[in-house]
């Protein structure tokens, strides 16, 4: 290689260009690598959040209940979640027998006749029509079969009632922590 | 069955804290990668500017057959000055084309009367600055308009100049596609 001290200024520039071309390629590769890593990290974060958030909601609701009741065991959140899974999996519909907003309670009947009395703490019970938007004010929706039930976050439990001929599907949304779940005689 | 039913409240709290920590760890990783990417993108942009500059400069040195000078940097300095003090320069002469040689030259005038003539290896196209790239017939009526913006894109090797609109004239946009060939300064006699 020709020593640079005898290179002309323009030849030195040519050498700079070769070095800069290499730098450009490595900077370009670095950006591509980091973009791929960032993309992977963001995907990982999103999937972790998707997994952990319901779990964290559950833990939070449970911690509220434990602190309120001063108990050091038990998990009514999981019990209600299991009940909700049974309602959704059931081939025969469950029924909403009764609900009492001031008391924050709901009474459900299983196809085998077993009745469950659920009490929520500081609950707001709202009925929505099937579009989900409009609030329903009439109180004649008891004894309608439940078609689906789910947990929306840790403090909202939703029971969807079968659409009636003249009315659409009604959703009973109970916004509040579960306090107690009792099997009625 | 509940995985928490038989756990003490402290154990549930510990699990809750652990999951928060896992999320926070990933948030930190993402934020760190975002910082690294921003730094790498800045490096890339600097390398690209330097590469474009050197490529253009070497092409000029070869064309001009000289072994010193940096006309590309001189033009960039002029463009920066225009952008910083955009009222100062006026367009004294529209790019006069030499169709045979595919070259053109424009002249800018400073308030002190000095003139800068810049020649390019390329032809100019004109547009209405408001309606980008709408062809506009060059006309001497547009002379003496202040240059509002000027920039070069060395990667694509073109120079754009936008002249300010006045009450009677629309904005004028000049695009010269080609490398700078020569730049000369003439001082107005008696100025």
XYZ file of C-alpha atoms in Angstrom:
376
model
C 0.000 0.000 0.000
C 1.244 3.456 -0.875
C 2.076 5.473 2.244
C -0.382 8.309 2.715
C 2.333 10.980 3.008
C 2.968 10.811 -0.701
C -0.730 10.646 -1.634
C -2.222 13.681 -3.268
C -4.961 15.467 -1.306
C -7.537 14.047 -3.719
C -6.144 10.525 -3.269
C -6.423 11.021 0.480
C -10.052 11.989 -0.050
C -10.533 8.773 -2.027
C -9.209 6.852 0.970
C -11.606 8.758 3.207
C -14.406 7.775 0.882
C -13.450 4.079 1.131
C -13.420 4.354 4.935
C -16.698 6.269 4.952
C -18.327 3.699 2.661
C -17.353 0.970 5.136
C -18.626 3.090 8.027
C -21.886 3.704 6.207
C -22.377 -0.038 5.621
C -21.657 -0.882 9.260
C -23.918 1.928 10.533
C -26.642 0.684 8.214
C -26.222 -2.880 9.514
C -26.228 -1.614 13.103
C -29.496 0.230 12.544
C -31.055 -2.875 10.954
C -29.859 -5.070 13.859
C -31.183 -2.664 16.482
C -34.484 -2.300 14.663
C -34.898 -6.083 14.669
C -33.935 -6.286 18.363
C -36.329 -3.497 19.265
C -39.096 -5.137 17.296
C -38.489 -8.432 19.109
C -38.369 -6.693 22.513
C -41.630 -4.866 21.803
C -43.322 -8.096 20.707
C -42.035 -9.833 23.834
C -43.271 -6.960 26.010
C -46.710 -7.054 24.395
C -47.068 -10.811 24.843
C -45.816 -10.665 28.426
C -48.287 -7.894 29.210
C -51.059 -9.906 27.617
C -50.172 -12.874 29.834
C -49.435 -10.984 33.008
C -52.170 -8.369 33.013
C -55.136 -10.706 33.712
C -52.961 -12.371 36.354
C -52.106 -9.012 37.896
C -55.760 -7.950 37.816
C -56.602 -11.128 39.686
C -53.800 -10.577 42.221
C -54.894 -6.998 42.783
C -58.532 -7.932 43.330
C -57.473 -10.733 45.643
C -55.182 -8.426 47.633
C -58.065 -5.950 48.052
C -60.269 -8.742 49.335
C -57.573 -10.127 51.659
C -56.934 -6.665 53.090
C -60.636 -5.992 53.579
C -61.374 -9.292 55.217
C -58.027 -9.513 57.085
C -57.749 -13.095 55.923
C -54.537 -14.807 55.008
C -55.966 -17.443 52.665
C -58.852 -18.050 50.284
C -59.509 -16.726 46.786
C -63.123 -15.834 45.922
C -61.890 -14.214 42.692
C -60.774 -17.604 41.383
C -63.982 -19.234 42.666
C -66.127 -16.781 40.757
C -63.890 -17.109 37.671
C -64.387 -20.903 37.854
C -68.153 -20.423 38.157
C -68.124 -18.132 35.144
C -66.167 -20.740 33.169
C -68.823 -23.330 34.097
C -71.631 -21.024 32.930
C -69.949 -20.474 29.563
C -69.079 -24.159 29.116
C -72.533 -25.399 30.122
C -74.703 -26.873 27.366
C -77.844 -26.114 29.380
C -78.333 -22.460 30.204
C -77.981 -21.011 33.664
C -80.547 -18.439 34.749
C -80.373 -15.075 36.399
C -83.022 -15.458 39.104
C -82.683 -12.234 40.951
C -80.499 -9.252 41.448
C -80.512 -6.557 44.048
C -78.552 -3.490 43.249
C -78.544 -1.781 46.668
C -77.303 -5.006 48.238
C -74.881 -5.642 45.370
C -76.074 -9.200 45.041
C -76.988 -11.552 42.234
C -78.673 -14.927 42.362
C -77.893 -17.491 39.672
C -79.499 -20.889 39.066
C -77.561 -23.771 37.553
C -79.291 -26.239 35.167
C -79.209 -28.850 37.966
C -81.225 -26.506 40.190
C -78.371 -25.420 42.445
C -78.607 -21.747 43.331
C -75.691 -19.420 43.945
C -75.880 -16.154 45.784
C -73.076 -13.786 44.902
C -72.408 -10.668 46.935
C -70.253 -7.899 45.536
C -68.735 -5.060 47.450
C -69.632 -1.473 46.496
C -71.040 -2.863 43.305
C -72.664 -0.927 40.524
C -75.023 -3.187 38.616
C -75.828 -1.907 35.145
C -77.926 -3.435 32.398
C -77.033 -2.765 28.802
C -78.808 -3.733 25.622
C -77.038 -5.890 23.059
C -75.341 -3.023 21.302
C -73.625 -2.524 24.624
C -74.231 1.176 24.506
C -77.626 1.972 25.907
C -78.501 1.470 29.499
C -81.695 -0.483 30.160
C -83.832 0.812 32.966
C -86.622 -1.715 33.154
C -86.180 -4.361 35.780
C -87.928 -7.278 34.096
C -84.930 -9.220 32.967
C -84.871 -11.813 35.679
C -85.441 -15.461 34.807
C -83.734 -15.048 31.492
C -81.125 -17.605 30.539
C -77.495 -16.626 30.680
C -75.717 -17.367 27.435
C -72.244 -16.124 28.247
C -70.343 -14.744 31.184
C -66.889 -13.228 31.464
C -64.589 -11.105 33.557
C -63.803 -7.686 32.184
C -60.753 -6.733 34.215
C -60.554 -7.529 37.889
C -63.559 -5.574 39.077
C -66.229 -6.035 36.405
C -68.159 -9.241 35.872
C -70.442 -9.544 32.880
C -73.402 -11.877 32.423
C -74.982 -11.818 28.954
C -78.641 -12.797 28.898
C -80.280 -14.566 25.973
C -81.939 -12.214 23.512
C -85.713 -12.042 23.960
C -88.067 -11.839 21.002
C -88.828 -8.193 21.545
C -85.589 -7.229 23.187
C -82.018 -7.867 22.268
C -79.355 -9.440 24.398
C -79.043 -7.837 27.795
C -75.756 -7.550 29.576
C -75.682 -7.371 33.315
C -72.439 -5.689 34.253
C -71.434 -5.859 37.870
C -68.677 -3.423 38.539
C -67.253 -4.281 41.918
C -65.203 -6.787 43.868
C -66.714 -10.147 44.764
C -67.195 -10.393 48.480
C -68.854 -13.763 48.993
C -70.185 -16.692 47.056
C -72.740 -18.910 48.756
C -74.592 -22.018 47.646
C -78.244 -21.669 48.697
C -80.086 -24.576 50.180
C -58.469 -24.266 41.150
C -56.881 -21.147 42.473
C -53.123 -21.045 42.619
C -53.454 -18.334 45.263
C -56.004 -19.879 47.620
C -53.438 -21.393 49.951
C -50.857 -18.659 49.550
C -50.452 -16.155 52.365
C -51.279 -12.533 51.590
C -47.561 -11.685 51.698
C -46.864 -14.384 49.118
C -49.604 -13.005 46.845
C -48.093 -9.542 47.292
C -44.649 -10.897 46.393
C -46.033 -12.469 43.192
C -47.723 -9.212 42.304
C -44.463 -7.318 42.819
C -42.494 -9.903 40.824
C -44.760 -9.576 37.785
C -44.496 -5.778 37.967
C -40.720 -6.157 38.022
C -40.738 -8.408 34.949
C -42.784 -5.845 33.026
C -40.548 -3.002 34.245
C -37.462 -4.967 33.167
C -38.792 -5.316 29.643
C -39.840 -1.666 29.567
C -36.263 -0.743 30.464
C -34.886 -3.036 27.744
C -37.189 -1.452 25.162
C -36.256 2.078 26.293
C -32.550 1.184 26.162
C -32.880 -0.250 22.651
C -34.793 2.858 21.573
C -31.896 5.030 22.802
C -29.321 2.831 21.060
C -31.330 2.911 17.850
C -31.614 6.702 17.950
C -27.825 6.965 18.400
C -27.174 4.459 15.578
C -29.600 6.299 13.293
C -27.732 9.553 14.022
C -24.412 7.810 13.200
C -25.897 6.483 9.989
C -27.200 9.893 9.018
C -23.770 11.481 9.675
C -22.008 8.740 7.703
C -24.439 9.184 4.829
C -23.923 12.963 4.763
C -20.153 12.487 4.818
C -20.344 9.832 2.123
C -22.532 12.024 -0.089
C -20.238 14.971 0.470
C -17.074 13.020 -0.367
C -18.668 11.419 -3.425
C -19.803 14.796 -4.733
C -16.474 16.407 -3.904
C -14.430 13.683 -5.630
C -16.657 13.904 -8.676
C -16.093 17.685 -8.742
C -12.306 17.305 -8.261
C -12.180 14.853 -11.150
C -14.310 17.012 -13.414
C -12.457 20.191 -12.524
C -9.079 18.464 -12.587
C -7.966 20.187 -9.397
C -6.332 18.784 -6.283
C -7.727 21.162 -3.689
C -10.831 23.145 -2.791
C -14.238 21.979 -1.621
C -16.963 23.553 -3.681
C -19.571 21.254 -2.109
C -18.829 22.637 1.367
C -18.780 26.189 -0.021
C -22.225 25.720 -1.527
C -23.524 24.144 1.693
C -22.211 27.117 3.676
C -24.003 29.475 1.323
C -27.237 27.496 1.604
C -26.972 27.512 5.398
C -26.480 31.277 5.314
C -29.561 31.673 3.120
C -31.644 29.570 5.471
C -30.428 31.447 8.511
C -30.992 34.912 7.027
C -33.452 34.248 4.293
C -34.321 37.835 3.486
C -30.803 38.692 2.523
C -30.272 37.264 -0.944
C -32.305 38.062 -3.991
C -32.444 36.225 -7.252
C -30.775 38.471 -9.767
C -30.657 36.124 -12.667
C -32.659 33.015 -13.367
C -30.707 29.933 -14.289
C -29.577 30.562 -17.819
C -29.473 27.236 -19.556
C -26.858 26.034 -21.961
C -28.925 23.304 -23.539
C -26.059 21.919 -25.543
C -23.822 21.442 -22.528
C -26.776 20.662 -20.207
C -25.589 23.263 -17.747
C -27.103 26.352 -16.212
C -26.124 29.164 -13.893
C -27.974 31.500 -11.568
C -26.923 34.712 -9.888
C -27.830 35.795 -6.375
C -27.304 39.280 -4.998
C -26.508 40.241 -1.408
C -27.634 43.553 0.125
C -24.063 44.893 -0.146
C -24.380 44.537 -3.897
C -21.992 41.609 -4.221
C -23.136 38.900 -6.561
C -22.719 35.183 -6.414
C -22.898 33.271 -9.654
C -23.375 29.523 -9.293
C -23.007 27.180 -12.242
C -24.379 23.639 -12.286
C -23.908 20.592 -14.451
C -27.607 20.207 -14.954
C -30.685 22.026 -16.114
C -33.239 23.850 -14.044
C -36.934 23.227 -13.824
C -39.355 25.797 -12.490
C -42.480 25.391 -10.482
C -44.995 27.305 -8.534
C -43.850 26.829 -4.939
C -47.453 26.492 -3.801
C -48.229 23.839 -6.373
C -45.111 21.777 -6.179
C -43.621 20.783 -9.524
C -46.280 22.556 -11.546
C -44.354 23.645 -14.614
C -43.928 27.367 -14.862
C -42.500 29.277 -17.783
C -39.315 31.044 -16.747
C -39.789 34.729 -17.179
C -37.578 37.687 -16.468
C -40.486 39.276 -14.606
C -39.566 37.083 -11.684
C -36.210 38.619 -11.075
C -35.264 40.328 -7.837
C -37.379 38.109 -5.666
C -35.980 37.287 -2.253
C -34.805 33.735 -1.758
C -36.839 32.183 1.005
C -35.402 28.718 1.216
C -32.521 26.913 -0.408
C -31.215 23.421 0.128
C -29.320 20.690 -1.607
C -29.817 17.004 -1.536
C -26.488 15.556 -2.407
C -27.699 12.008 -2.439
C -29.966 12.959 -5.291
C -27.722 15.771 -6.439
C -30.097 18.591 -6.784
C -30.495 22.093 -5.526
C -33.838 23.648 -4.704
C -34.454 27.336 -4.304
C -37.768 28.827 -3.311
C -38.349 32.523 -3.839
C -40.764 34.324 -1.599
C -44.187 35.230 -2.883
C -44.990 38.909 -3.228
C -48.343 40.586 -3.618
C -48.070 40.531 -7.394
C -46.088 37.326 -7.877
C -46.520 33.787 -6.631
C -43.735 31.833 -5.044
C -41.183 30.589 -7.480
C -39.494 27.281 -7.070
C -36.340 26.406 -8.945
C -34.930 22.919 -8.983
C -31.568 22.253 -10.493
C -30.796 18.629 -10.952
C -27.063 18.274 -11.170
C -23.783 18.885 -9.418
C -22.365 22.315 -8.691
C -19.635 23.206 -11.178
C -18.423 26.664 -10.248
C -19.195 29.408 -7.796
C -17.808 32.902 -8.144
C -18.261 36.107 -6.202
C -18.257 39.498 -7.884
C -18.176 42.661 -5.863
C -20.269 45.486 -7.276
C -17.937 48.291 -8.324
C -18.409 51.227 -6.003
C -20.455 49.208 -3.516
